[in-house]
JSON list of C-alpha atoms in Angstrom, two decimals:
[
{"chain": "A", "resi": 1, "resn": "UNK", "atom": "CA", "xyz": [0.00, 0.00, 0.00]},
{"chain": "A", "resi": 2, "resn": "UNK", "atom": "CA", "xyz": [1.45, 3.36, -0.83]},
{"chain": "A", "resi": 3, "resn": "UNK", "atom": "CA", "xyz": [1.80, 6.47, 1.21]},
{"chain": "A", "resi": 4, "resn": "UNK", "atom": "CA", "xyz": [0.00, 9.81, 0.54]},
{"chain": "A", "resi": 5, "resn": "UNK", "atom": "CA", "xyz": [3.36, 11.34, -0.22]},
{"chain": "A", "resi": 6, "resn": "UNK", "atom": "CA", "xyz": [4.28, 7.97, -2.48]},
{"chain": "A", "resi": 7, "resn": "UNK", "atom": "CA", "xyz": [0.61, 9.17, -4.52]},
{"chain": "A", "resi": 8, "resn": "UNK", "atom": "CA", "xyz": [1.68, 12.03, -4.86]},
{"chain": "A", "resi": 9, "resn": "UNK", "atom": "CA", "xyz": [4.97, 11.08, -7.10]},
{"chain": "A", "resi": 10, "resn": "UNK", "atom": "CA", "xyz": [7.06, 11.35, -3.58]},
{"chain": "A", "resi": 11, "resn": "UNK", "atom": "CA", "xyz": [9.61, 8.13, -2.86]},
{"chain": "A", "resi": 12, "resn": "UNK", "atom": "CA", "xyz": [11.53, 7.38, -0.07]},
{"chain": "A", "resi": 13, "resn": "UNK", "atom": "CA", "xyz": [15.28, 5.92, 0.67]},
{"chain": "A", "resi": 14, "resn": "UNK", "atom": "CA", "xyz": [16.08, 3.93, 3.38]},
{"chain": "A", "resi": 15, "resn": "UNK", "atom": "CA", "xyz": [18.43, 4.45, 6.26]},
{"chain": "A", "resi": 16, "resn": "UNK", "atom": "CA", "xyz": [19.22, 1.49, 8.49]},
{"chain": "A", "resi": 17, "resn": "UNK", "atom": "CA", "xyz": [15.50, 1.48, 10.56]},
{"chain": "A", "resi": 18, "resn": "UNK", "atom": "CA", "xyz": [13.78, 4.75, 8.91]},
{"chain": "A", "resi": 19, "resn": "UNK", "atom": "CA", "xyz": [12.33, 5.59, 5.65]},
{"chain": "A", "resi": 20, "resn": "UNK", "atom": "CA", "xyz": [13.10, 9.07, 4.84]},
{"chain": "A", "resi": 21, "resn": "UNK", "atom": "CA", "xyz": [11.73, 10.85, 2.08]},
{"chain": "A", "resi": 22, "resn": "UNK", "atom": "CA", "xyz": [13.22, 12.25, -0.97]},
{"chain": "A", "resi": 23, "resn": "UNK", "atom": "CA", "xyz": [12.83, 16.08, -1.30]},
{"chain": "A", "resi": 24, "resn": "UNK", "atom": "CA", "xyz": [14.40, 18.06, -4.14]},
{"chain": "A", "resi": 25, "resn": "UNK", "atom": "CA", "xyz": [13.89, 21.99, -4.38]},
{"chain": "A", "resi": 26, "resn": "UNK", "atom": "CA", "xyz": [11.69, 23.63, -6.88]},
{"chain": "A", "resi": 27, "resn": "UNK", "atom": "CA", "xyz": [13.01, 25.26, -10.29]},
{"chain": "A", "resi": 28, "resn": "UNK", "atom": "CA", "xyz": [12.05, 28.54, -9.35]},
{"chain": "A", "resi": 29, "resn": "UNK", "atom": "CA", "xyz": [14.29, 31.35, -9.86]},
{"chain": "A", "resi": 30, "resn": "UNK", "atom": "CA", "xyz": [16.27, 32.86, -7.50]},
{"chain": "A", "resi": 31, "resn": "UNK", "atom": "CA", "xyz": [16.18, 36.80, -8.97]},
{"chain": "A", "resi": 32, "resn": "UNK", "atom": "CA", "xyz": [16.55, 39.74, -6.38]},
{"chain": "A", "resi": 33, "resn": "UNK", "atom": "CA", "xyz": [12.87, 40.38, -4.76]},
{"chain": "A", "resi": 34, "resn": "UNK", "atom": "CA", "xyz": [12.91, 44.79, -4.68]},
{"chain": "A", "resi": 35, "resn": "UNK", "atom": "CA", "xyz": [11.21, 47.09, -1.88]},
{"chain": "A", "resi": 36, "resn": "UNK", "atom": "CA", "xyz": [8.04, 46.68, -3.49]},
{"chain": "A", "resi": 37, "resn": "UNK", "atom": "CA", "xyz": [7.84, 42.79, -3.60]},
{"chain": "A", "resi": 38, "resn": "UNK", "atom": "CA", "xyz": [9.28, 42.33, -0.20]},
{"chain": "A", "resi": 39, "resn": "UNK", "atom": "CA", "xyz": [6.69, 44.81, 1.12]},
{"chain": "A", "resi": 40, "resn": "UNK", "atom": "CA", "xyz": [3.66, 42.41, -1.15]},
{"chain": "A", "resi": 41, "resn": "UNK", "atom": "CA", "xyz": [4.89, 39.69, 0.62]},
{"chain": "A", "resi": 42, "resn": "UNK", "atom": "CA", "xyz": [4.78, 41.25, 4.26]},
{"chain": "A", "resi": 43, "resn": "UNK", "atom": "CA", "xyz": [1.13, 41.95, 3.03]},
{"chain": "A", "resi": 44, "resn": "UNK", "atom": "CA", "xyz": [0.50, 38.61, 1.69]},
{"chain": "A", "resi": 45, "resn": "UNK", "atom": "CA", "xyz": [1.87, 36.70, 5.25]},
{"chain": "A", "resi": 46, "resn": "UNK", "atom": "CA", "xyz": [0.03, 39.11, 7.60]},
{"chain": "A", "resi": 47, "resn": "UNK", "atom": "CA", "xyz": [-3.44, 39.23, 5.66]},
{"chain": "A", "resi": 48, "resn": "UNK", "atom": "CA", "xyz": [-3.33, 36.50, 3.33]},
{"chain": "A", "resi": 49, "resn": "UNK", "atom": "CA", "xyz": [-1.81, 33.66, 5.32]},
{"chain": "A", "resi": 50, "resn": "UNK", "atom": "CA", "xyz": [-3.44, 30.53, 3.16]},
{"chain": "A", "resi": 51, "resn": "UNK", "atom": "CA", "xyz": [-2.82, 32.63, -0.38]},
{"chain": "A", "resi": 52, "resn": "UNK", "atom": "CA", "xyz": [0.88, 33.05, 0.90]},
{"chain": "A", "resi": 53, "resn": "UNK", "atom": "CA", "xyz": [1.61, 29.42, 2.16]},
{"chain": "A", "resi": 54, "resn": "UNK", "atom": "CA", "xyz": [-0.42, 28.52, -0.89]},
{"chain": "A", "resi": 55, "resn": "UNK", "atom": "CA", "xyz": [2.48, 30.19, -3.22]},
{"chain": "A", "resi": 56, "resn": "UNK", "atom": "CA", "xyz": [5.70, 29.53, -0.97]},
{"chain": "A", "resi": 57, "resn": "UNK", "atom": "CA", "xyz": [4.46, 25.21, -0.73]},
{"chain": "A", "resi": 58, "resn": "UNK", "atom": "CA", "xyz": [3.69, 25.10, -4.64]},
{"chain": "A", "resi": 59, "resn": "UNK", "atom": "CA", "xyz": [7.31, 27.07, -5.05]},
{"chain": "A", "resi": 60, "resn": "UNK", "atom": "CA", "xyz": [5.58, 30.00, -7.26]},
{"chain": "A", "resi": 61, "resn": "UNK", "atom": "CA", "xyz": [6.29, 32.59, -4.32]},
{"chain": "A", "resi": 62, "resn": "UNK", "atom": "CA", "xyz": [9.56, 34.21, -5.76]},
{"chain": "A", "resi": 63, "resn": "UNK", "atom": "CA", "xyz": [8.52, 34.17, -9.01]},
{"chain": "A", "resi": 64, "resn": "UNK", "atom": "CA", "xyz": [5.42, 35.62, -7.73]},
{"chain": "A", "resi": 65, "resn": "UNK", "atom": "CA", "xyz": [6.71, 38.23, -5.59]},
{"chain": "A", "resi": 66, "resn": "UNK", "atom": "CA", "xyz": [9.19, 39.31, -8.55]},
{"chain": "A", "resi": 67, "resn": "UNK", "atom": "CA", "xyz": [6.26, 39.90, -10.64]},
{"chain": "A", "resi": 68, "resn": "UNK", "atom": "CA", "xyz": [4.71, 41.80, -8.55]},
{"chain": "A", "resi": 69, "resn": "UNK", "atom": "CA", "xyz": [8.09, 44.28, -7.85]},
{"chain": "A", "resi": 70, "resn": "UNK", "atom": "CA", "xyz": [8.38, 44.64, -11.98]},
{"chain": "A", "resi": 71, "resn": "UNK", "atom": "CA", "xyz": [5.53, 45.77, -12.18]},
{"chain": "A", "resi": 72, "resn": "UNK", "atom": "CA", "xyz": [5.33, 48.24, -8.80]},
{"chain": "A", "resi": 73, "resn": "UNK", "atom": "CA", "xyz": [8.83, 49.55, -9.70]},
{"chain": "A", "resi": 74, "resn": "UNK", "atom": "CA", "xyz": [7.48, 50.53, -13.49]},
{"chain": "A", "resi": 75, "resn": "UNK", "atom": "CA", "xyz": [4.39, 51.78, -11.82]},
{"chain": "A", "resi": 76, "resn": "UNK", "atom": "CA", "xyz": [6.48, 54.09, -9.65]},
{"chain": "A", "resi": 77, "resn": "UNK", "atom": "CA", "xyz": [8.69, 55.37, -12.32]},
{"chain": "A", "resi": 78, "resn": "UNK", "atom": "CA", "xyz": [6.49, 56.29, -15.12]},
{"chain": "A", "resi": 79, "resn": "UNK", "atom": "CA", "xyz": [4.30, 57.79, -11.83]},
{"chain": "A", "resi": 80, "resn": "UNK", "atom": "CA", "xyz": [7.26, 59.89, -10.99]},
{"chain": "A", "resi": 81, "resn": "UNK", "atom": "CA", "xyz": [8.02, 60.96, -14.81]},
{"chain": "A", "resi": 82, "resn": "UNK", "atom": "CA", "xyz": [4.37, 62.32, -15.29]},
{"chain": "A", "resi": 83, "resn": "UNK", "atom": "CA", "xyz": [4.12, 64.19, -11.97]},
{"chain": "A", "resi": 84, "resn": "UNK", "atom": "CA", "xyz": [7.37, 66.04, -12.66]},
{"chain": "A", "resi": 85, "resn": "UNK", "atom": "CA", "xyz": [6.13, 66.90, -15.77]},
{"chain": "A", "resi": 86, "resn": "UNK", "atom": "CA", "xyz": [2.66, 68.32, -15.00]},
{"chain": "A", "resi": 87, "resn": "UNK", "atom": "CA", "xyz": [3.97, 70.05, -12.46]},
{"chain": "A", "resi": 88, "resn": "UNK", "atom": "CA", "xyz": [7.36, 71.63, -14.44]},
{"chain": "A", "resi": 89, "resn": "UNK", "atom": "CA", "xyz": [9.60, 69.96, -11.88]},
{"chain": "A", "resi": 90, "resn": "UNK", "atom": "CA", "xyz": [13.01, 70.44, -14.00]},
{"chain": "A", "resi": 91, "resn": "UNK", "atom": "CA", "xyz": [16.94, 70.56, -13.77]},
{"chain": "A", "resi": 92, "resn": "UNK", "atom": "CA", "xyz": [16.24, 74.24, -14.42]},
{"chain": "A", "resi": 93, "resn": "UNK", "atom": "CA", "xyz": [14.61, 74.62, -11.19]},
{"chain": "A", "resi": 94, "resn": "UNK", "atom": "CA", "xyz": [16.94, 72.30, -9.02]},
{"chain": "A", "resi": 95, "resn": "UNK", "atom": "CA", "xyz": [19.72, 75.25, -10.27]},
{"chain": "A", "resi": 96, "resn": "UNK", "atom": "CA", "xyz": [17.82, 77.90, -9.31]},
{"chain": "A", "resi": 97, "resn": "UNK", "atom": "CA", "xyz": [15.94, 76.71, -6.34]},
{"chain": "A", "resi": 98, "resn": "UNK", "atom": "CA", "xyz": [17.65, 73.38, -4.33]},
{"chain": "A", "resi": 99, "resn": "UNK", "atom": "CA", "xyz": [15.31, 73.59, -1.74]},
{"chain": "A", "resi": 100, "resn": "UNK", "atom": "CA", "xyz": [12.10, 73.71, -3.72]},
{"chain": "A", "resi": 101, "resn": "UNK", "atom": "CA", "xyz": [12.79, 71.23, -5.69]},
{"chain": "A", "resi": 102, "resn": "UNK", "atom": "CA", "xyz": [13.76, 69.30, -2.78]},
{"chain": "A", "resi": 103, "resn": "UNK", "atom": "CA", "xyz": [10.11, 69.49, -1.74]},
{"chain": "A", "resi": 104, "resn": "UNK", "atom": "CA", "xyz": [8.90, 69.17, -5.23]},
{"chain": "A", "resi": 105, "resn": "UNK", "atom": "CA", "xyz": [10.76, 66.32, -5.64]},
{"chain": "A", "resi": 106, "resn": "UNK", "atom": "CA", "xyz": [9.85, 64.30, -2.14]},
{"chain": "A", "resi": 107, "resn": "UNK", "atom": "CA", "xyz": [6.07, 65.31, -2.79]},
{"chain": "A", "resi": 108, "resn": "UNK", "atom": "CA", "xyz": [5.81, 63.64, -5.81]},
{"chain": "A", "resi": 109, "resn": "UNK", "atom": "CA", "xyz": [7.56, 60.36, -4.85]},
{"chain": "A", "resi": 110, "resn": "UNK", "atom": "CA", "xyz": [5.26, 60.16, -1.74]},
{"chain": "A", "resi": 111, "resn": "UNK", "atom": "CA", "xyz": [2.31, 60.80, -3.75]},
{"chain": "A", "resi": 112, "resn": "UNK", "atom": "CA", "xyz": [3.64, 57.55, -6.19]},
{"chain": "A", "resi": 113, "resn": "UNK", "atom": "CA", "xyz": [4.40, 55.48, -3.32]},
{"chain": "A", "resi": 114, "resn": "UNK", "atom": "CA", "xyz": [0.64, 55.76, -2.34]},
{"chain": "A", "resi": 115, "resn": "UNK", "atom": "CA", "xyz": [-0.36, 54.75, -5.73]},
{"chain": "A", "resi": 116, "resn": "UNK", "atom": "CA", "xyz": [1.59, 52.10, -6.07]},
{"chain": "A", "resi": 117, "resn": "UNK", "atom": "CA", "xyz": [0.58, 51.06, -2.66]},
{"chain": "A", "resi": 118, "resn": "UNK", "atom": "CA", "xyz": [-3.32, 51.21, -3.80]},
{"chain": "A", "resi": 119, "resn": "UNK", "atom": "CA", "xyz": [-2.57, 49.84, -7.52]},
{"chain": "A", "resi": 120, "resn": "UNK", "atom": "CA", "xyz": [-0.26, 47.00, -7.08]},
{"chain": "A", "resi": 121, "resn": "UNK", "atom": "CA", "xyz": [0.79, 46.00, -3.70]},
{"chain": "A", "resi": 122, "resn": "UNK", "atom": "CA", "xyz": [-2.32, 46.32, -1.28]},
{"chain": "A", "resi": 123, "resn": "UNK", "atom": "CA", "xyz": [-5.08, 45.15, -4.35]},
{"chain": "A", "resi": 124, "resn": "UNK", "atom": "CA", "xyz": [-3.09, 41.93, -6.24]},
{"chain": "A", "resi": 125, "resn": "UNK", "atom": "CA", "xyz": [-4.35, 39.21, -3.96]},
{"chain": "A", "resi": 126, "resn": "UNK", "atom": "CA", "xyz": [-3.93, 35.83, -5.83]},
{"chain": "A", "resi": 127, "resn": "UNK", "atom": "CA", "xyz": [-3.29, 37.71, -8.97]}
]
């Protein structure tokens, strides 16, 4: 009679008195997981607990999570691009004026962050 594990294509080697079983590691890549996916994944383990283990036991969480980080981080900058455009945010004025640009500059990357926050990483559950 086989095992659950045995059913489901698992096999075991023996040592001396104990059958132990054979585990490999999934092919998933190993890329670098940015800000943005490390933060989804925070999200994912503290709200989404069954989603999450659901991902990290079928070994699609990296992949995942570096999905998710692509497309934040292109989110962000193409955010960034357009506000600083609307709002004539320029080289011209970092010359002339450090600290308003300065301001400019940290208002408009908040104001991204919060989109991306809404858009990607607080609204892609399972997707």
């Amino acid at each position: 009679m086989k095992t659950i594990f045995e059913n489901i294509v698992g096999s075991y080697t023996q040592r001396g008195d104990y059958l132990l079983p054979n585990l490999t590691l999934s092919d998933e890549t190993e890329n670098e997981i940015g800000v943005w996916g490390m933060r989804y994944k925070r999200y994912l383990k503290s709200n989404h607990r069954v989603l999450y283990y659901n991902f990290l036991t079928a070994g699609k969480l990296n992949n995942h999570l570096i999905d998710v980080d692509q497309r934040a981080q292109t989110l962000f900058e193409q955010t960034v691009k357009s506000l600083t455009e609307q709002e004539r945010v320029t080289e011209k004025l970092k010359a002339e004026n450090m600290m308003l640009w300065v301001r400019k500059m940290n208002n408009i990357r908040n104001r991204a962050t919060e989109i991306v926050n809404k858009q990607v990483i607080y609204s892609r559950v399972g997707g």
